[in-house]
């Protein structure tokens, strides 16, 4: 296959797609935002940093022609996903959204859906010991909580944080036993997470179920209309193979 493929990355799916494309001899460039200090790097070439909004990405696509773009960013990277949709429309470059399915509730779960981080903060207002696993950005939504908050993120979280916070820096995946031990150690009463989906970070949900404690899940932002979307790396591979322009 000829022609470069741009993968908008920052997820395990993006890394697996890049590996599979490189194995097929495709020229792959993965783009990372540059948020994480020591990112797990994918196969193929990598560029780091924003494009400057939809217009910046459109200019970039005109200057560095690619055969296709796969937006494999995190389900909550809504700004990048919207920019990719607008830039693809403006330039005519084929775009695919690769987004893993969200989590689904199992018997024994006590899940409470929240429309936003702010709504999640309201949902945990009555609890005294809260486990925040929503990532280091957006914690400001919880800053007003008076509960003891256990905050876990890969890199140090951005202030402001809840006044009474314990920060744990750790990169998953975590086992169910590790999650159970952490939640017991901190006497966690409720877990807050984004509906990121995927196997790598779902052990906290299993642990919450085993401990009989509720989980507040922040709903995903909507997908931009008109962009073909697949849920698996295999489907994305098949789509790329079909892009022969
Ligand atoms: P975002 O809010 O959608 O994006 C903010 C800005 O960051 C975008 O406007 C863009 O800057 C830049 N950007 C984001 N992803 C990029 C990429 N792959 N390549 C180049 N620039 C990118 O995204 P975010 O939530 O901050 O996430 C940033 C990165 O972390 C993403 O790659 C995402 O896959 C990954 N990630 C996010 C989460 C999460 O919960 N949000 C979790 C795990 C991993 P310009 O406008 O200048 O182009």
Short mmCIF file of C-alpha atoms and ligand atoms in Angstrom, two decimals:
data_model
loop_
_atom_site.label_atom_id
_atom_site.label_comp_id
_atom_site.label_asym_id
_atom_site.label_seq_id
_atom_site.Cartn_x
_atom_site.Cartn_y
_atom_site.Cartn_z
CA UNK A 1 0.00 0.00 0.00
CA UNK A 2 1.29 3.47 -0.74
CA UNK A 3 0.67 6.76 0.98
CA UNK A 4 1.11 7.76 4.54
CA UNK A 5 -1.54 7.23 7.21
CA UNK A 6 -1.90 9.67 10.08
CA UNK A 7 -3.02 8.12 13.35
CA UNK A 8 -4.20 10.51 16.05
CA UNK A 9 -3.02 8.63 19.08
CA UNK A 10 -2.70 8.59 22.83
CA UNK A 11 -4.45 5.23 23.37
CA UNK A 12 -3.57 1.55 23.38
CA UNK A 13 -5.75 1.08 20.29
CA UNK A 14 -3.71 3.70 18.43
CA UNK A 15 -0.49 1.89 19.34
CA UNK A 16 -1.89 -1.48 18.26
CA UNK A 17 -3.12 0.01 14.99
CA UNK A 18 0.29 1.57 14.29
CA UNK A 19 2.02 -1.74 15.00
CA UNK A 20 -0.33 -3.63 12.67
CA UNK A 21 -0.01 -1.06 9.88
CA UNK A 22 3.78 -1.00 10.13
CA UNK A 23 3.75 -4.82 9.94
CA UNK A 24 1.81 -4.48 6.66
CA UNK A 25 4.42 -2.11 5.29
CA UNK A 26 2.29 1.04 5.65
CA UNK A 27 4.03 4.37 6.26
CA UNK A 28 2.47 5.44 9.59
CA UNK A 29 2.81 8.70 11.45
CA UNK A 30 1.29 8.79 14.92
CA UNK A 31 0.48 12.14 16.46
CA UNK A 32 0.53 12.60 20.23
CA UNK A 33 -0.66 15.61 22.17
CA UNK A 34 2.41 15.66 24.40
CA UNK A 35 0.45 15.65 27.67
CA UNK A 36 2.19 12.67 29.27
CA UNK A 37 5.82 13.19 30.29
CA UNK A 38 6.99 9.72 29.28
CA UNK A 39 4.49 8.39 26.72
CA UNK A 40 4.40 4.78 25.53
CA UNK A 41 5.61 5.22 21.95
CA UNK A 42 4.01 3.42 19.00
CA UNK A 43 5.72 1.72 16.05
CA UNK A 44 6.43 3.93 13.06
CA UNK A 45 7.08 7.66 13.09
CA UNK A 46 5.83 9.93 15.85
CA UNK A 47 5.14 13.65 16.01
CA UNK A 48 4.28 15.40 19.27
CA UNK A 49 2.18 18.51 19.90
CA UNK A 50 -1.07 20.13 18.83
CA UNK A 51 -1.82 21.22 15.26
CA UNK A 52 -3.47 24.52 16.15
CA UNK A 53 -7.15 23.61 16.00
CA UNK A 54 -9.14 22.39 13.00
CA UNK A 55 -7.64 25.04 10.73
CA UNK A 56 -4.12 24.12 11.83
CA UNK A 57 -4.75 20.45 11.15
CA UNK A 58 -6.28 21.27 7.74
CA UNK A 59 -3.18 23.30 6.85
CA UNK A 60 -0.98 20.45 8.08
CA UNK A 61 -2.91 17.95 5.91
CA UNK A 62 -2.51 20.17 2.85
CA UNK A 63 1.24 20.54 3.47
CA UNK A 64 1.91 16.90 4.39
CA UNK A 65 -0.46 14.85 2.24
CA UNK A 66 -1.71 11.63 3.79
CA UNK A 67 -3.85 8.90 2.32
CA UNK A 68 -6.12 8.76 5.33
CA UNK A 69 -6.49 9.78 8.96
CA UNK A 70 -7.56 7.48 11.79
CA UNK A 71 -8.69 9.35 14.88
CA UNK A 72 -7.83 6.83 17.60
CA UNK A 73 -7.72 9.37 20.41
CA UNK A 74 -9.31 8.70 23.80
CA UNK A 75 -13.15 8.74 23.92
CA UNK A 76 -12.93 11.93 26.02
CA UNK A 77 -10.50 13.78 23.72
CA UNK A 78 -13.50 15.59 22.25
CA UNK A 79 -11.68 18.71 21.05
CA UNK A 80 -9.22 16.74 18.93
CA UNK A 81 -12.01 14.54 17.56
CA UNK A 82 -14.07 17.58 16.55
CA UNK A 83 -11.02 19.22 14.95
CA UNK A 84 -10.25 16.06 12.97
CA UNK A 85 -13.81 15.95 11.63
CA UNK A 86 -13.70 19.60 10.54
CA UNK A 87 -10.23 19.33 8.99
CA UNK A 88 -11.18 16.17 7.08
CA UNK A 89 -14.28 17.88 5.72
CA UNK A 90 -12.29 20.95 4.70
CA UNK A 91 -9.55 18.97 2.92
CA UNK A 92 -11.42 15.89 1.67
CA UNK A 93 -8.97 13.56 3.40
CA UNK A 94 -10.78 10.33 4.42
CA UNK A 95 -11.25 10.12 8.20
CA UNK A 96 -12.17 7.18 10.40
CA UNK A 97 -12.98 7.34 14.11
CA UNK A 98 -11.69 4.34 16.09
CA UNK A 99 -13.33 4.32 19.49
CA UNK A 100 -13.53 1.34 21.81
CA UNK A 101 -16.95 0.49 23.28
CA UNK A 102 -17.91 1.95 26.64
CA UNK A 103 -18.27 -0.25 29.71
CA UNK A 104 -21.51 -2.06 30.46
CA UNK A 105 -23.07 -2.63 33.82
CA UNK A 106 -22.98 -6.15 35.27
CA UNK A 107 -25.15 -7.80 37.92
CA UNK A 108 -24.03 -6.54 41.33
CA UNK A 109 -22.91 -3.14 40.03
CA UNK A 110 -24.26 0.11 41.50
CA UNK A 111 -23.55 2.59 38.69
CA UNK A 112 -24.66 6.20 38.65
CA UNK A 113 -24.32 8.05 35.34
CA UNK A 114 -23.23 11.70 35.27
CA UNK A 115 -23.40 13.99 32.24
CA UNK A 116 -20.18 15.81 33.09
CA UNK A 117 -17.34 16.00 35.63
CA UNK A 118 -19.31 18.74 37.41
CA UNK A 119 -22.36 16.46 37.63
CA UNK A 120 -20.10 13.67 38.94
CA UNK A 121 -18.88 16.01 41.68
CA UNK A 122 -22.49 16.68 42.67
CA UNK A 123 -23.22 12.94 42.68
CA UNK A 124 -20.51 12.24 45.29
CA UNK A 125 -21.36 15.20 47.54
CA UNK A 126 -22.73 12.95 50.32
CA UNK A 127 -19.69 10.65 50.53
CA UNK A 128 -16.70 11.06 52.85
CA UNK A 129 -14.06 9.00 51.03
CA UNK A 130 -13.97 9.36 47.24
CA UNK A 131 -11.64 7.69 44.73
CA UNK A 132 -11.12 9.99 41.71
CA UNK A 133 -9.77 8.14 38.66
CA UNK A 134 -10.84 10.66 36.04
CA UNK A 135 -7.31 11.63 35.03
CA UNK A 136 -5.22 14.58 36.01
CA UNK A 137 -7.13 17.11 33.88
CA UNK A 138 -10.52 18.36 34.99
CA UNK A 139 -10.00 17.76 38.70
CA UNK A 140 -10.99 21.38 39.28
CA UNK A 141 -14.60 20.14 38.99
CA UNK A 142 -14.05 18.33 42.31
CA UNK A 143 -12.08 21.10 44.04
CA UNK A 144 -15.04 22.10 46.22
CA UNK A 145 -15.40 18.63 47.78
CA UNK A 146 -14.77 18.42 51.49
CA UNK A 147 -14.52 14.62 51.39
CA UNK A 148 -11.18 12.86 51.62
CA UNK A 149 -10.24 12.25 47.98
CA UNK A 150 -7.85 9.63 46.70
CA UNK A 151 -6.62 10.99 43.36
CA UNK A 152 -4.82 8.65 40.97
CA UNK A 153 -3.16 9.76 37.74
CA UNK A 154 -0.14 8.96 35.56
CA UNK A 155 1.50 12.37 35.95
CA UNK A 156 1.05 14.87 38.80
CA UNK A 157 -2.48 16.31 38.67
CA UNK A 158 -3.15 19.90 37.72
CA UNK A 159 -4.41 22.05 40.62
CA UNK A 160 -6.84 22.96 42.04
CA UNK A 161 -7.49 19.69 43.88
CA UNK A 162 -9.96 18.94 46.67
CA UNK A 163 -8.52 20.31 49.93
CA UNK A 164 -8.13 16.89 51.52
CA UNK A 165 -6.48 14.83 48.79
CA UNK A 166 -4.06 11.93 48.70
CA UNK A 167 -2.37 11.69 45.31
CA UNK A 168 -1.17 8.35 43.95
CA UNK A 169 0.90 8.50 40.77
CA UNK A 170 0.60 5.25 38.85
CA UNK A 171 0.16 4.02 35.29
CA UNK A 172 -2.19 1.09 34.71
CA UNK A 173 -3.07 -1.57 33.96
CA UNK A 174 -3.93 -2.58 37.52
CA UNK A 175 -5.11 -6.00 38.66
CA UNK A 176 -8.34 -6.48 40.56
CA UNK A 177 -6.29 -7.46 43.63
CA UNK A 178 -4.28 -4.23 43.40
CA UNK A 179 -7.46 -2.19 43.08
CA UNK A 180 -9.09 -4.01 46.01
CA UNK A 181 -6.01 -3.42 48.17
CA UNK A 182 -5.88 0.29 47.29
CA UNK A 183 -9.59 0.82 47.88
CA UNK A 184 -9.49 -1.03 51.20
CA UNK A 185 -6.36 0.84 52.34
CA UNK A 186 -8.07 4.17 51.72
CA UNK A 187 -11.53 3.01 52.88
CA UNK A 188 -13.00 4.18 49.56
CA UNK A 189 -16.79 4.63 49.59
CA UNK A 190 -17.35 5.62 45.96
CA UNK A 191 -15.32 5.52 42.72
CA UNK A 192 -15.52 8.22 40.05
CA UNK A 193 -14.43 7.39 36.50
CA UNK A 194 -14.98 8.42 32.93
CA UNK A 195 -16.65 5.79 30.73
CA UNK A 196 -13.35 5.19 28.99
CA UNK A 197 -14.07 1.54 28.21
CA UNK A 198 -11.40 -1.06 27.52
CA UNK A 199 -9.82 -3.86 29.49
CA UNK A 200 -6.76 -1.96 30.76
CA UNK A 201 -8.57 0.13 33.35
CA UNK A 202 -11.69 -1.92 34.12
CA UNK A 203 -10.29 -3.69 37.21
CA UNK A 204 -11.47 -0.78 39.37
CA UNK A 205 -15.05 -1.55 38.30
CA UNK A 206 -14.67 -5.21 39.26
CA UNK A 207 -13.14 -4.19 42.60
CA UNK A 208 -15.99 -1.76 43.30
CA UNK A 209 -18.51 -4.53 42.54
CA UNK A 210 -16.70 -6.92 44.91
CA UNK A 211 -16.65 -4.29 47.66
CA UNK A 212 -20.31 -3.38 47.04
CA UNK A 213 -19.55 0.33 46.56
CA UNK A 214 -21.07 2.62 43.93
CA UNK A 215 -19.34 3.95 40.83
CA UNK A 216 -20.13 7.34 39.28
CA UNK A 217 -19.45 7.21 35.54
CA UNK A 218 -19.10 10.30 33.38
CA UNK A 219 -20.83 9.82 30.04
CA UNK A 220 -18.81 10.11 26.84
CA UNK A 221 -19.06 13.22 24.73
CA UNK A 222 -21.04 12.64 21.51
CA UNK A 223 -19.23 11.68 18.31
CA UNK A 224 -19.13 14.23 15.50
CA UNK A 225 -21.85 13.41 12.96
CA UNK A 226 -20.94 12.03 9.55
CA UNK A 227 -17.64 10.42 10.50
CA UNK A 228 -17.51 6.63 9.97
CA UNK A 229 -16.76 4.99 13.30
CA UNK A 230 -15.46 1.55 14.23
CA UNK A 231 -14.88 -0.09 17.61
CA UNK A 232 -11.90 -2.35 16.94
CA UNK A 233 -8.36 -2.14 15.60
CA UNK A 234 -9.18 -4.94 13.13
CA UNK A 235 -12.04 -2.91 11.62
CA UNK A 236 -9.77 0.13 11.39
CA UNK A 237 -7.13 -1.96 9.58
CA UNK A 238 -9.72 -3.13 7.07
CA UNK A 239 -10.83 0.47 6.48
CA UNK A 240 -7.26 1.66 5.91
CA UNK A 241 -6.67 -1.16 3.42
CA UNK A 242 -9.65 0.15 1.47
CA UNK A 243 -8.29 3.72 1.27
CA UNK A 244 -6.28 3.62 -1.94
CA UNK A 245 -6.60 7.21 -3.13
P1 LIG B 1 -8.53 17.22 23.74
O1 LIG B 1 -9.07 17.98 24.88
O2 LIG B 1 -9.48 16.66 22.75
O3 LIG B 1 -7.47 18.06 22.93
C1 LIG B 1 -6.95 19.30 23.35
C2 LIG B 1 -5.91 19.70 22.35
O4 LIG B 1 -4.77 18.83 22.45
C3 LIG B 1 -6.39 19.53 20.90
O5 LIG B 1 -7.13 20.65 20.53
C4 LIG B 1 -5.07 19.40 20.18
O6 LIG B 1 -4.41 20.65 20.06
C5 LIG B 1 -4.24 18.59 21.15
N1 LIG B 1 -4.30 17.14 20.88
C6 LIG B 1 -5.10 16.21 21.45
N2 LIG B 1 -4.82 15.00 20.97
C7 LIG B 1 -3.83 15.17 20.08
C8 LIG B 1 -3.09 14.27 19.26
N3 LIG B 1 -3.31 12.93 19.28
N4 LIG B 1 -2.12 14.80 18.45
C9 LIG B 1 -1.87 16.13 18.44
N5 LIG B 1 -2.52 17.03 19.20
C10 LIG B 1 -3.49 16.53 20.02
O7 LIG B 1 -7.62 16.00 24.25
P2 LIG B 1 -7.18 15.61 25.74
O8 LIG B 1 -8.39 15.07 26.41
O9 LIG B 1 -6.38 16.73 26.30
O10 LIG B 1 -6.24 14.37 25.40
C11 LIG B 1 -4.93 14.60 24.94
C12 LIG B 1 -4.34 13.27 24.51
O11 LIG B 1 -4.36 12.36 25.60
C13 LIG B 1 -5.08 12.62 23.37
O12 LIG B 1 -4.13 12.19 22.43
C14 LIG B 1 -5.84 11.48 23.99
O13 LIG B 1 -5.95 10.37 23.12
C15 LIG B 1 -5.01 11.16 25.21
N6 LIG B 1 -5.78 10.71 26.36
C16 LIG B 1 -6.81 11.46 26.84
C17 LIG B 1 -7.54 11.00 27.92
C18 LIG B 1 -8.73 11.78 28.44
O14 LIG B 1 -9.36 11.32 29.41
N7 LIG B 1 -9.09 12.91 27.87
C19 LIG B 1 -7.21 9.80 28.53
C20 LIG B 1 -6.13 9.05 28.03
C21 LIG B 1 -5.43 9.52 26.95
P3 LIG B 1 -4.57 21.55 18.76
O15 LIG B 1 -5.94 22.12 18.81
O16 LIG B 1 -3.48 22.56 18.90
O17 LIG B 1 -4.37 20.66 17.56
#
